[in-house]
mmCIF file of C-alpha atoms in Angstrom:
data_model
loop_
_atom_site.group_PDB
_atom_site.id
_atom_site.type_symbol
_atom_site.label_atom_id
_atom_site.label_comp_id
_atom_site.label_asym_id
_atom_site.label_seq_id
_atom_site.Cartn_x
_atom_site.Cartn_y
_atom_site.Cartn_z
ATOM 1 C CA UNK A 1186 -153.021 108.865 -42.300
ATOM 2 C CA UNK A 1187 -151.026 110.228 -45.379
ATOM 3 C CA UNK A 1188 -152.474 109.860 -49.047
ATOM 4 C CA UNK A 1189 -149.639 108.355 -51.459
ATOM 5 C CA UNK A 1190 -150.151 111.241 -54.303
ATOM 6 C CA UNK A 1191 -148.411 108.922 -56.697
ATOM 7 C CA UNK A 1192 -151.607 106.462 -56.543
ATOM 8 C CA UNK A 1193 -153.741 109.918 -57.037
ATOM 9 C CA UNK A 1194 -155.618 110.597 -60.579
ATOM 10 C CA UNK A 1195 -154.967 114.175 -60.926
ATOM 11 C CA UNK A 1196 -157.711 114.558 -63.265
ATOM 12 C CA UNK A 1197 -159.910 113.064 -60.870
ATOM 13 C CA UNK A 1198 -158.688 114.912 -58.124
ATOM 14 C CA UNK A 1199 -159.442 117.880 -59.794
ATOM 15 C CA UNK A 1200 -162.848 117.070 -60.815
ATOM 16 C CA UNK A 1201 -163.758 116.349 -57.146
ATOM 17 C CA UNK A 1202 -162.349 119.598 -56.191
ATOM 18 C CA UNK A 1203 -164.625 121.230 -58.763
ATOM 19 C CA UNK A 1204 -167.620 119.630 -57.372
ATOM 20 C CA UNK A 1205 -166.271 120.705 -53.175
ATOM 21 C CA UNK A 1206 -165.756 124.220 -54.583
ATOM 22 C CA UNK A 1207 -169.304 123.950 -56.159
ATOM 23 C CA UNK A 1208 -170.912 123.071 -52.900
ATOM 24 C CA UNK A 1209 -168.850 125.104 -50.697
ATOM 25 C CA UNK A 1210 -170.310 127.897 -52.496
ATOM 26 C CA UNK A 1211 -173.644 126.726 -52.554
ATOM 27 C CA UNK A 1212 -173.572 126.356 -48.484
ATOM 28 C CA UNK A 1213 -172.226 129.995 -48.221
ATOM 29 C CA UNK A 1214 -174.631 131.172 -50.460
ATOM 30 C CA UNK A 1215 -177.406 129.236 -48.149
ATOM 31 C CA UNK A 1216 -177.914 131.670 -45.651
ATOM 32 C CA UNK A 1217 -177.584 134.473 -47.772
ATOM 33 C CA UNK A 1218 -180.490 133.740 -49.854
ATOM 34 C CA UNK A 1219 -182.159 133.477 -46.567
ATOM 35 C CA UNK A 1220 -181.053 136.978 -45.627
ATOM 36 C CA UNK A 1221 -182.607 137.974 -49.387
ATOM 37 C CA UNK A 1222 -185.503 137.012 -47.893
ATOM 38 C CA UNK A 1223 -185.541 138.519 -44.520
ATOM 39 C CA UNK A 1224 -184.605 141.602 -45.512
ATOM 40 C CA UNK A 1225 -186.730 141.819 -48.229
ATOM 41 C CA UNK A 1226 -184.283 142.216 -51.424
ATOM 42 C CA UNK A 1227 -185.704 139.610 -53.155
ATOM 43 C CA UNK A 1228 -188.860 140.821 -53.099
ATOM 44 C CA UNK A 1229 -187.364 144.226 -54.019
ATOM 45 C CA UNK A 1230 -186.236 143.005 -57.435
ATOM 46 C CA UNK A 1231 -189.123 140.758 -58.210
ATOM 47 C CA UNK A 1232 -190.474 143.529 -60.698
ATOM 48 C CA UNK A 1233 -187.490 142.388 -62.860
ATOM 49 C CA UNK A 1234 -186.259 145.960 -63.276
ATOM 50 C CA UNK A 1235 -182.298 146.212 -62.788
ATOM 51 C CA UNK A 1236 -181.412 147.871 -59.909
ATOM 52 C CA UNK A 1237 -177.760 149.152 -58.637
ATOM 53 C CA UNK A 1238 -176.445 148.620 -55.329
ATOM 54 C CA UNK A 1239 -177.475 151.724 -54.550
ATOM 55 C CA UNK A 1240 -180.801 151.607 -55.562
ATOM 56 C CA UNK A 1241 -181.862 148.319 -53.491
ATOM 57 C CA UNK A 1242 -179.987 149.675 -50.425
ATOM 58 C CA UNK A 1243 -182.112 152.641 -51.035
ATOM 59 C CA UNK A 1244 -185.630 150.081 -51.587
ATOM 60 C CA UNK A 1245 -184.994 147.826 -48.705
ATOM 61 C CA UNK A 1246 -183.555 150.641 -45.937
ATOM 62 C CA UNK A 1247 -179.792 148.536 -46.177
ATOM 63 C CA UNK A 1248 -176.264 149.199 -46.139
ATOM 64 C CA UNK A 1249 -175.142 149.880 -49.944
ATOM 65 C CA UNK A 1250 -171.900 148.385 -49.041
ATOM 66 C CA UNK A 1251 -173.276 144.955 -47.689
ATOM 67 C CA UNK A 1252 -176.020 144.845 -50.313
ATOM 68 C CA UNK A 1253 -173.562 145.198 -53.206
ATOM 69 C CA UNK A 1254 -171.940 142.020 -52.074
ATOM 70 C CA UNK A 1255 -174.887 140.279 -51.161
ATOM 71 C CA UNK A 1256 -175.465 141.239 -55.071
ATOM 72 C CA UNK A 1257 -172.193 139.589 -56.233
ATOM 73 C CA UNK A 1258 -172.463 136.648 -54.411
ATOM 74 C CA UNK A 1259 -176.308 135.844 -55.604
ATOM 75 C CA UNK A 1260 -175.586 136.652 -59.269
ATOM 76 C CA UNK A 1261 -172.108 134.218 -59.066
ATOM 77 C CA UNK A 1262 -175.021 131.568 -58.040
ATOM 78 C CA UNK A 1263 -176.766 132.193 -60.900
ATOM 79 C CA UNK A 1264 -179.754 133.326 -58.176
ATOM 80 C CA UNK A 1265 -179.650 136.770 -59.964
ATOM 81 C CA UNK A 1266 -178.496 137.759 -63.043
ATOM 82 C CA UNK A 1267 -176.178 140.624 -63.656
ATOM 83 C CA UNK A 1268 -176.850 142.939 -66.636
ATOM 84 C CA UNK A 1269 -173.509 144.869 -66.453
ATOM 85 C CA UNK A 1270 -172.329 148.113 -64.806
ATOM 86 C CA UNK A 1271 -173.502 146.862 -61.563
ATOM 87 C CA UNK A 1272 -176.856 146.783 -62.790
ATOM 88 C CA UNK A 1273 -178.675 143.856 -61.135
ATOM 89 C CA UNK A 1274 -181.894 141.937 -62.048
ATOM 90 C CA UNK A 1275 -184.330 139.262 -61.518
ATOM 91 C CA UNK A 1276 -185.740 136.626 -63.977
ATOM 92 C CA UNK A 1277 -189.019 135.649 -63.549
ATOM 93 C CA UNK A 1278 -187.932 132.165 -63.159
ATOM 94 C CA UNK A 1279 -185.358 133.623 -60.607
ATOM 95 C CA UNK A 1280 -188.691 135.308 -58.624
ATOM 96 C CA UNK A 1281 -190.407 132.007 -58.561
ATOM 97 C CA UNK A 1282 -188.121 130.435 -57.188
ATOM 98 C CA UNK A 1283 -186.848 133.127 -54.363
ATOM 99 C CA UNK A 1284 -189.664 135.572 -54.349
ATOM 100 C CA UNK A 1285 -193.322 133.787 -54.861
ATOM 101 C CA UNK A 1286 -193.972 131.677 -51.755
ATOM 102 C CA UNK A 1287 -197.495 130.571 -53.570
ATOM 103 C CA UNK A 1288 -194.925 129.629 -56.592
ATOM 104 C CA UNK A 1289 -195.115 126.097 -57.390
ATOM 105 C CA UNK A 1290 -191.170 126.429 -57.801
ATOM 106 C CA UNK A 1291 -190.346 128.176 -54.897
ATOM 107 C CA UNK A 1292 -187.304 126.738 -52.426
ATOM 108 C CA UNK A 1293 -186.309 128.918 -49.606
ATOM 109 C CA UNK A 1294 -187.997 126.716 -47.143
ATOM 110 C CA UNK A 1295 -185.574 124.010 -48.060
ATOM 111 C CA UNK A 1296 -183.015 126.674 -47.203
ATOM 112 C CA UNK A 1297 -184.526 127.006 -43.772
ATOM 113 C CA UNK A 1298 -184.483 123.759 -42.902
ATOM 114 C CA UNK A 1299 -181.144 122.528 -43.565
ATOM 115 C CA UNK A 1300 -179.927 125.547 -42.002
ATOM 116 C CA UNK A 1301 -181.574 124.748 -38.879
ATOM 117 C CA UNK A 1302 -179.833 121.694 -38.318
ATOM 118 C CA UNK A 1303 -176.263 123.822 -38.758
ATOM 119 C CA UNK A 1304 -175.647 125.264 -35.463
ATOM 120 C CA UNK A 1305 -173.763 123.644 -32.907
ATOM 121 C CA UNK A 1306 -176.284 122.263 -30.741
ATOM 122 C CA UNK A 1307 -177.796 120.642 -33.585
ATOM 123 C CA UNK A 1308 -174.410 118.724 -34.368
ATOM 124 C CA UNK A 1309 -173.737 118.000 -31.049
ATOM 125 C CA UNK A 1310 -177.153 116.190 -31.325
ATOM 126 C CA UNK A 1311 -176.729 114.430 -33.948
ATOM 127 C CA UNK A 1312 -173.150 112.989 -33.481
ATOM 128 C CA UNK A 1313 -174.879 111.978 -30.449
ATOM 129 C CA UNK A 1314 -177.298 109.534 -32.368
ATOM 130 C CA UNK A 1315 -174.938 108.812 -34.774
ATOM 131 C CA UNK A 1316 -172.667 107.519 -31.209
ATOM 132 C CA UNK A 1317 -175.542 105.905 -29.229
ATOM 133 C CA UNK A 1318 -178.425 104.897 -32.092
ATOM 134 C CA UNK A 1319 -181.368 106.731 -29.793
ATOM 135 C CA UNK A 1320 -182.249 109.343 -32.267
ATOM 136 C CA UNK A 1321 -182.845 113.092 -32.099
ATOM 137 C CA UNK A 1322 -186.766 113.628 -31.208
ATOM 138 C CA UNK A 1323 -188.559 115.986 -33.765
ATOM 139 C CA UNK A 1324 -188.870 118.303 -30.954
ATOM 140 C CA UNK A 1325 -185.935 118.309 -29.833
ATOM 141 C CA UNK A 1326 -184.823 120.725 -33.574
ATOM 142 C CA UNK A 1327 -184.652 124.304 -34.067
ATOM 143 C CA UNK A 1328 -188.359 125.697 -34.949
ATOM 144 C CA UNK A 1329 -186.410 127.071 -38.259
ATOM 145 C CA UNK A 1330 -186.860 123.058 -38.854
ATOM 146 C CA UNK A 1331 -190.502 123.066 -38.593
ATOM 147 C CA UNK A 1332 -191.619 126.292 -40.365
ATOM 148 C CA UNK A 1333 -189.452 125.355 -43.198
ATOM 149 C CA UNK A 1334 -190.310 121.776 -43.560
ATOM 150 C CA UNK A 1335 -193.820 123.244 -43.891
ATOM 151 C CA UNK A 1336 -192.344 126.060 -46.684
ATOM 152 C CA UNK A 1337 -190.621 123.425 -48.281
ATOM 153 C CA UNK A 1338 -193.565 121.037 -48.972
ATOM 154 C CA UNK A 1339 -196.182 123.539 -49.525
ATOM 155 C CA UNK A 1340 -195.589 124.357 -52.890
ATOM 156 C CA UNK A 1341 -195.903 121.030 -54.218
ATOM 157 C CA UNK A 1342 -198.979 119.882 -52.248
ATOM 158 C CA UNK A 1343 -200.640 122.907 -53.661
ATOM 159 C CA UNK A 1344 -199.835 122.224 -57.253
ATOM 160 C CA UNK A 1345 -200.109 118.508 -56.886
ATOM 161 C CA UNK A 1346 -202.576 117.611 -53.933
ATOM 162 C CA UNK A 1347 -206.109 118.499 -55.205
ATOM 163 C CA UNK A 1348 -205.499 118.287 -59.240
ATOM 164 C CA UNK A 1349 -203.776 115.111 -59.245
ATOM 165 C CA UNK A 1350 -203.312 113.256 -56.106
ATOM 166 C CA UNK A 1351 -206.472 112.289 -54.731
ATOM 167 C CA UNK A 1352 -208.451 112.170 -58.099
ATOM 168 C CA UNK A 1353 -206.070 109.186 -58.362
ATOM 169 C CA UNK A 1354 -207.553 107.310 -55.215
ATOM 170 C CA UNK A 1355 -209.693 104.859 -55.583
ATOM 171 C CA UNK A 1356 -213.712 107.417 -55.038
ATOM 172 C CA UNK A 1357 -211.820 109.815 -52.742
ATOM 173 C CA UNK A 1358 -212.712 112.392 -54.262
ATOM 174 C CA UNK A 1359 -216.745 111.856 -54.792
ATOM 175 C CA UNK A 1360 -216.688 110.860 -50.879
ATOM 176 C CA UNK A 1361 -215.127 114.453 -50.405
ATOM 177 C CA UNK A 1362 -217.572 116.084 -52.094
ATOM 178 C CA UNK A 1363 -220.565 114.802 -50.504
ATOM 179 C CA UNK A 1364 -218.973 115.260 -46.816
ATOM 180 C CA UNK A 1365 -216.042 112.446 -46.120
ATOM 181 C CA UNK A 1366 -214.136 112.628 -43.208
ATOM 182 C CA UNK A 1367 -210.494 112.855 -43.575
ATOM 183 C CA UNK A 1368 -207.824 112.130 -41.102
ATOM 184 C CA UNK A 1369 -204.560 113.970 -41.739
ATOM 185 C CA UNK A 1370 -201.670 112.161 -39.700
ATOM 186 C CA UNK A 1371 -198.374 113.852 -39.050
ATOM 187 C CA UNK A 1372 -200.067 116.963 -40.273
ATOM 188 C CA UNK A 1373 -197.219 119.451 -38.980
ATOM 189 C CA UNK A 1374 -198.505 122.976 -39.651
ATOM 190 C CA UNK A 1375 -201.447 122.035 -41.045
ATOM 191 C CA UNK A 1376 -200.745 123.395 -44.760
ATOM 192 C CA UNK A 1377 -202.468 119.792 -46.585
ATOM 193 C CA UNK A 1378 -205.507 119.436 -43.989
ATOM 194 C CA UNK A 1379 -206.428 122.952 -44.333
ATOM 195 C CA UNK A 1380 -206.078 122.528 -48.814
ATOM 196 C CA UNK A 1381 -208.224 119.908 -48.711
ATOM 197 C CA UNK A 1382 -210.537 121.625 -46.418
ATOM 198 C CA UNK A 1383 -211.025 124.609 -49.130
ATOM 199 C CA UNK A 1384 -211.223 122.352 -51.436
ATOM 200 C CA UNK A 1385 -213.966 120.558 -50.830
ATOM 201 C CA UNK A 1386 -216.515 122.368 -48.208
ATOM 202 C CA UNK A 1387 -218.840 119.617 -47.014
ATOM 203 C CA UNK A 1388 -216.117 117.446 -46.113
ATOM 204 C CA UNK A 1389 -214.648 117.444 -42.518
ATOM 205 C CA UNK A 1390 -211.148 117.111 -41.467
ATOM 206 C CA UNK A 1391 -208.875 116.590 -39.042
ATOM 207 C CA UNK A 1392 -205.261 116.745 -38.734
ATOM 208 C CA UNK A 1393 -203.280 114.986 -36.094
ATOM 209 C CA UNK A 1394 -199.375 115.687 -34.978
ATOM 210 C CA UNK A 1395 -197.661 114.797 -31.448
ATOM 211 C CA UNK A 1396 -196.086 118.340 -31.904
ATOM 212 C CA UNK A 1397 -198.269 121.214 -29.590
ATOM 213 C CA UNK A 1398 -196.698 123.951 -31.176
ATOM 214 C CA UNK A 1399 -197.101 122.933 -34.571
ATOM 215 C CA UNK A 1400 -200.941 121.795 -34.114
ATOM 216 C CA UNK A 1401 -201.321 125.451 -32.379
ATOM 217 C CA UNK A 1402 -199.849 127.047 -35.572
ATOM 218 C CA UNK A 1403 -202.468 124.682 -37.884
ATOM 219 C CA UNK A 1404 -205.149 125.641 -35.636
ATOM 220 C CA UNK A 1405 -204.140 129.413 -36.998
ATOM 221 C CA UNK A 1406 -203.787 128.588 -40.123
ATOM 222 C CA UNK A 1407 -207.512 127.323 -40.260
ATOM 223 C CA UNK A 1408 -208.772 130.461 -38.776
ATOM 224 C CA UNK A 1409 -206.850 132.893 -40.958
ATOM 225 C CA UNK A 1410 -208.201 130.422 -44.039
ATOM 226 C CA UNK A 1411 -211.626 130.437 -42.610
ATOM 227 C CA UNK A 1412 -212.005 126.806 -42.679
ATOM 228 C CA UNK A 1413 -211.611 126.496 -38.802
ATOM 229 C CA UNK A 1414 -215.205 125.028 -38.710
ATOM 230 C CA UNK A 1415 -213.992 121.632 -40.856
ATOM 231 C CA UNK A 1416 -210.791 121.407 -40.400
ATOM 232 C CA UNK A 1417 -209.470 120.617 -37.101
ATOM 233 C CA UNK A 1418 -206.549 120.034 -35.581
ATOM 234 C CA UNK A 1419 -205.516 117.987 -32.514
ATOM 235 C CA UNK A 1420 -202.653 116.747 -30.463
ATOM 236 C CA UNK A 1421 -202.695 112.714 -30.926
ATOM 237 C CA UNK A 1422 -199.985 110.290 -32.345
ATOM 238 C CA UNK A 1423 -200.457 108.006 -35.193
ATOM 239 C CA UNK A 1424 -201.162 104.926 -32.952
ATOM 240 C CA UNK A 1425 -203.977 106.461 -30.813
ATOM 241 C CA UNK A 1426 -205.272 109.061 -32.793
ATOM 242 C CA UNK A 1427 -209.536 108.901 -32.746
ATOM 243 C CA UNK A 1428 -212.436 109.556 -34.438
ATOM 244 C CA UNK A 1429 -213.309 108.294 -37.556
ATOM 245 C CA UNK A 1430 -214.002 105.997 -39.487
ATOM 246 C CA UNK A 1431 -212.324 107.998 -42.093
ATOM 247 C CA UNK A 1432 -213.237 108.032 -45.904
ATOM 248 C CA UNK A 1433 -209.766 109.289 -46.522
ATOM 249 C CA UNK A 1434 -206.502 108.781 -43.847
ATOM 250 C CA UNK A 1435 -203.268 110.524 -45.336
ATOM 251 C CA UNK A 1436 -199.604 110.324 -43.986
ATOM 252 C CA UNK A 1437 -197.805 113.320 -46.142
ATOM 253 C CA UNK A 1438 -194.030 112.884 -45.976
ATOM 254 C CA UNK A 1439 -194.100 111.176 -42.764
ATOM 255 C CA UNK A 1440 -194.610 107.715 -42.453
ATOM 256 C CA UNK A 1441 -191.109 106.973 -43.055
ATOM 257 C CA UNK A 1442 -189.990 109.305 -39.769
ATOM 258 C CA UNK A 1443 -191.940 107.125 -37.806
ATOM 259 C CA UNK A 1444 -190.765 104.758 -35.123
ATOM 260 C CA UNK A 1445 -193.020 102.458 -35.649
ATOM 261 C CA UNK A 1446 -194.852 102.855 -39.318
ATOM 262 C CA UNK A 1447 -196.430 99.432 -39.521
ATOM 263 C CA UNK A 1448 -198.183 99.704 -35.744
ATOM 264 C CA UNK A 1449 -199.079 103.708 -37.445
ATOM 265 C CA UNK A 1450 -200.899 101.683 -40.922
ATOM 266 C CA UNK A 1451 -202.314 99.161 -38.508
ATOM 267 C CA UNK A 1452 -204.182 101.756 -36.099
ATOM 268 C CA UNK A 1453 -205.188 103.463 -39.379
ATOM 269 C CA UNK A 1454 -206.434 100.379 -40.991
ATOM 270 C CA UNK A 1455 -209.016 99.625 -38.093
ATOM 271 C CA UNK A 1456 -210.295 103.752 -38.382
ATOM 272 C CA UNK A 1457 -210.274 103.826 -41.990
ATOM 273 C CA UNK A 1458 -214.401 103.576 -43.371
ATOM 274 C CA UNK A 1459 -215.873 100.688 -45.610
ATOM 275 C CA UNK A 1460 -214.363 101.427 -49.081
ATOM 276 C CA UNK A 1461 -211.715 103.650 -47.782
ATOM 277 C CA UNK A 1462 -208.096 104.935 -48.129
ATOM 278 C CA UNK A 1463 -204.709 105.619 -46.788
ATOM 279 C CA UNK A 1464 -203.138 107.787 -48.757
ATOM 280 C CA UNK A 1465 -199.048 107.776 -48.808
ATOM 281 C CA UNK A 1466 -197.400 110.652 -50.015
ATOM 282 C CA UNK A 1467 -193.302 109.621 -49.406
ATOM 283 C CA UNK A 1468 -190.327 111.450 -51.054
ATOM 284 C CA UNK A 1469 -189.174 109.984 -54.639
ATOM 285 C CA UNK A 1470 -187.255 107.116 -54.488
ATOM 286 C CA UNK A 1471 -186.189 103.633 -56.348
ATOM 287 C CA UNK A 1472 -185.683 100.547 -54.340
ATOM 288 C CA UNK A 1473 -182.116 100.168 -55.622
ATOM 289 C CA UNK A 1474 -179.829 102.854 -53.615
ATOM 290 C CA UNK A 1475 -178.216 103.234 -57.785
ATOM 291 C CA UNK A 1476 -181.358 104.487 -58.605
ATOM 292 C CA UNK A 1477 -181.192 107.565 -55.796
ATOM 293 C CA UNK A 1478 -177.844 108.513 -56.493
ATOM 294 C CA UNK A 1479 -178.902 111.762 -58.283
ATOM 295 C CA UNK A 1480 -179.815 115.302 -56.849
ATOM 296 C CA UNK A 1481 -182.823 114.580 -55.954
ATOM 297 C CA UNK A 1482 -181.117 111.951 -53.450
ATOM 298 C CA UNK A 1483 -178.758 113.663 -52.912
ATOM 299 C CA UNK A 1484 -181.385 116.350 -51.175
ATOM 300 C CA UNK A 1485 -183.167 113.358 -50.021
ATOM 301 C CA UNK A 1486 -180.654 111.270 -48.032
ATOM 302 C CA UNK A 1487 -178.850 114.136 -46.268
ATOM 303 C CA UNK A 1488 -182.340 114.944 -44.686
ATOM 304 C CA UNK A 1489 -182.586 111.372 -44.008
ATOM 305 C CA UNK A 1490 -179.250 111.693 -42.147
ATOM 306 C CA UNK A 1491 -179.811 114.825 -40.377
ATOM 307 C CA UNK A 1492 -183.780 114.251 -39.827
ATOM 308 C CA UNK A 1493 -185.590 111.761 -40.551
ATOM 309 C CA UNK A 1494 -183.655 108.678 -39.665
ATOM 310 C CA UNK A 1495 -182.499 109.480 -36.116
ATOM 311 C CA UNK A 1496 -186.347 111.183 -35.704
ATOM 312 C CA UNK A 1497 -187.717 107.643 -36.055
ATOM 313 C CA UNK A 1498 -184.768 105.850 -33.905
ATOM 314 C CA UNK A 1499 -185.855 108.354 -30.767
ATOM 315 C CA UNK A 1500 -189.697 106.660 -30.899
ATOM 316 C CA UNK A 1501 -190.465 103.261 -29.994
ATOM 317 C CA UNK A 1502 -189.479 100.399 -32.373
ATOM 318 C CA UNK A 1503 -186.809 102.843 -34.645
ATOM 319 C CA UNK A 1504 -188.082 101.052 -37.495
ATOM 320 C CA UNK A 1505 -186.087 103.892 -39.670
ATOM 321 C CA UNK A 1506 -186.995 103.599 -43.113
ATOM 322 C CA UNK A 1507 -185.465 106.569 -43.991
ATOM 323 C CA UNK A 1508 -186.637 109.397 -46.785
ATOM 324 C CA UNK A 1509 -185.623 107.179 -49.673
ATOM 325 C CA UNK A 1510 -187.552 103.701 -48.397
ATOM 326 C CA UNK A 1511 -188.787 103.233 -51.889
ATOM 327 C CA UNK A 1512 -192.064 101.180 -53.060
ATOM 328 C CA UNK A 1513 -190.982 97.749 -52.212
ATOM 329 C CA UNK A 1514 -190.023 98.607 -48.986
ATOM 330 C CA UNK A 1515 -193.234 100.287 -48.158
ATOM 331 C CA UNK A 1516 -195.370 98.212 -49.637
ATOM 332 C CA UNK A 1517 -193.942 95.568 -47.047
ATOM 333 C CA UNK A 1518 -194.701 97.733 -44.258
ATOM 334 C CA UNK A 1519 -198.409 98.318 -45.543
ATOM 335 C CA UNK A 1520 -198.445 94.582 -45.867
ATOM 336 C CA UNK A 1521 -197.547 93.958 -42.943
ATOM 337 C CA UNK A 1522 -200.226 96.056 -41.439
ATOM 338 C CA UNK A 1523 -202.923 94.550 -42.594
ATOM 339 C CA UNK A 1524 -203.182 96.261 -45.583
ATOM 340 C CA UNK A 1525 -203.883 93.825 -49.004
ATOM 341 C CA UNK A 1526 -204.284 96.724 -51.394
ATOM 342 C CA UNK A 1527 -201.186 98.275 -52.514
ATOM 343 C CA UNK A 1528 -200.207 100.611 -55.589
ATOM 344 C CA UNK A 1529 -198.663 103.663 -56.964
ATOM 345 C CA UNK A 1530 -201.252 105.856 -57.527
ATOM 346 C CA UNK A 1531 -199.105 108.990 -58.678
ATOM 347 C CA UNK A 1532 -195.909 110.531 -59.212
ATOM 348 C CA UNK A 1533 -194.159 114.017 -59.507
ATOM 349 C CA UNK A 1534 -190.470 114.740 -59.418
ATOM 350 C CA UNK A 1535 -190.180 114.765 -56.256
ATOM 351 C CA UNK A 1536 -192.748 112.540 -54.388
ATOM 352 C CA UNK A 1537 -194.419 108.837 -55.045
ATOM 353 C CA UNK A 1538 -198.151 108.842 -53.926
ATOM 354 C CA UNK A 1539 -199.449 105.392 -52.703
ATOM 355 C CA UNK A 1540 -203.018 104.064 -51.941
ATOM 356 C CA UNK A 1541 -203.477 101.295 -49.342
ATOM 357 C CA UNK A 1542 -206.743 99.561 -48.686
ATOM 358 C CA UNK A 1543 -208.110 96.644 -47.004
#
């Protein structure tokens, strides 16, 4: 097929070239930032002092040559900032973001896990579902995927999860306090269960994932936080998962890359305790796919294309709600459950937390 350039806007043309060149650069730049990381360079500069090439090579035992590009191509990002004479510096909003991993701001685990869906096996995967509808299994990815799924949420949780999101259930929190059980569903590497394990001592938790390797890494995570005597961790989907009842059951980021999220609220329903509730902490999203069409969708559909769509067409049922389901849409899948009690209980830039009850 040929394009008739007499039917083309030139100004148009070239303001969609802008925006290509934009993100051209921004996936180059991808896996150098997490090369800044690796090699520790962004730690090296997180003092804020300016540094020549030289200087860093000399910090972080690297090649001057490589590092001075490496320098170039961060500060043309705006990652850096250059203070002239090849004299190179970090921000301390620059260090949050690429240097703090306990910052609130920080984003390199988003780096890692769109990365991990780059390499050719991962394509071939994925133009496979995208040919034959059956989905890409979540273990079936790159562990890059998992570790920074669990980089990329953490920071939020931990600014959000304990401060804001469950003093906004309905008693959570006074249940919690005087030893509630919480179930933690889809609990990857464990990074919520074992936060609301420190936070509150007398209650007793348990995360569940389908994922050995990651529930083997959450066990870890327990020990090294010295909580592995309340918060535990087992292998167990969210249709047959036991125990209970539960004062609190949470899905974080995770319902919608289920196969089958109503049967996953129904089984929940029948553990949950008298009085209590399913917490649903889901990406940000409006109903209307206008209202997404913004970065934040942006970020949000791709990993619903790459991820979380064809993860929930490989299970049983494929319901495949996608990252950007939006309230109406799961408040029809609570409903449908079981579940009478439905609201928005809180909201950050980046995530909608809901509260279902009986």
């Amino acid at each position: 097929m040929s394009v008739d350039m007499s039917a083309v806007d030139e100004t148009k043309l070239n303001e969609l070239l802008g925006r290509v060149v934009t993100d051209l650069g921004a996936v180059a730049a991808a896996p150098l930032a997490l090369l800044g990381e690796r090699l520790g360079l962004f730690r090296a500069l997180s003092d804020g002092e300016t540094v020549t090439p030289g200087e860093l090579a000399g910090r972080t035992r690297t090649t001057e040559r490589n590092v001075r590009e490496w320098l170039a191509a961060m500060a043309a990002s705006g990652y850096l900032s250059h203070e002239g004479d090849e004299r190179f510096r970090m921000t301390p909003e620059q260090s949050a973001v690429f240097a703090d991993e306990n910052s609130p701001a920080f984003a390199l685990g988003g780096y890692q896990s769109f990365l991990s869906c780059g390499s050719a096996e991962e394509r071939d995967r994925l133009e496979r579902a995208f040919r034959d509808g059956n989905g890409v299994g979540w273990h079936e990815h790159h562990a890059d995927l998992f570790a920074g799924t669990g980089r990329f949420f953490r920071p939020g949780y931990a600014a959000h999860l304990v401060a804001e999101w469950l003093p906004a259930l309905s008693g959570v929190v006074e249940k919690l306090r005087t030893g509630g059980k919480v179930a933690d569903v889809g609990c990857g590497l464990g990074h919520s269960a074992v936060m609301i394990g420190e936070a509150f001592p007398d209650a007793r938790v348990t995360g569940f994932d389908t994922h050995e390797p990651s529930v083997e890494a959450a066990r870890e995570l327990a020990a090294e936080g010295g909580v592995e005597g309340r918060v535990a961790f087992e292998v167990a989907g969210a249709k047959d998962f036991g125990g209970g009842p539960y004062d609190l059951i949470a899905f974080f980021d995770c319902l919608h890359d289920m196969g089958d999220p109503v049967g996953a609220l129904a089984h929940s329903r029948e553990r949950l305790a008298e009085g209590g509730s399913i917490m649903l902490v889901e990406p940000l999203a409006g109903d209307r796919l206008e209202e997404n069409l913004n970065p934040v969708g942006r970020t949000f559909y791709s990993a619903s294309a790459l991820i979380c769509t064809p993860a929930s067409q490989s299970q049983e049922v494929g319901r495949a709600l996608g990252a950007q389901a939006g309230e109406e849409r799961t408040r029809q899948v609570a409903s449908e459950a079981g579940l009478t009690r439905f609201r928005r209980a809180a909201q950050t830039p980046f995530n909608i937390v809901y509260e279902a009850r009986v």
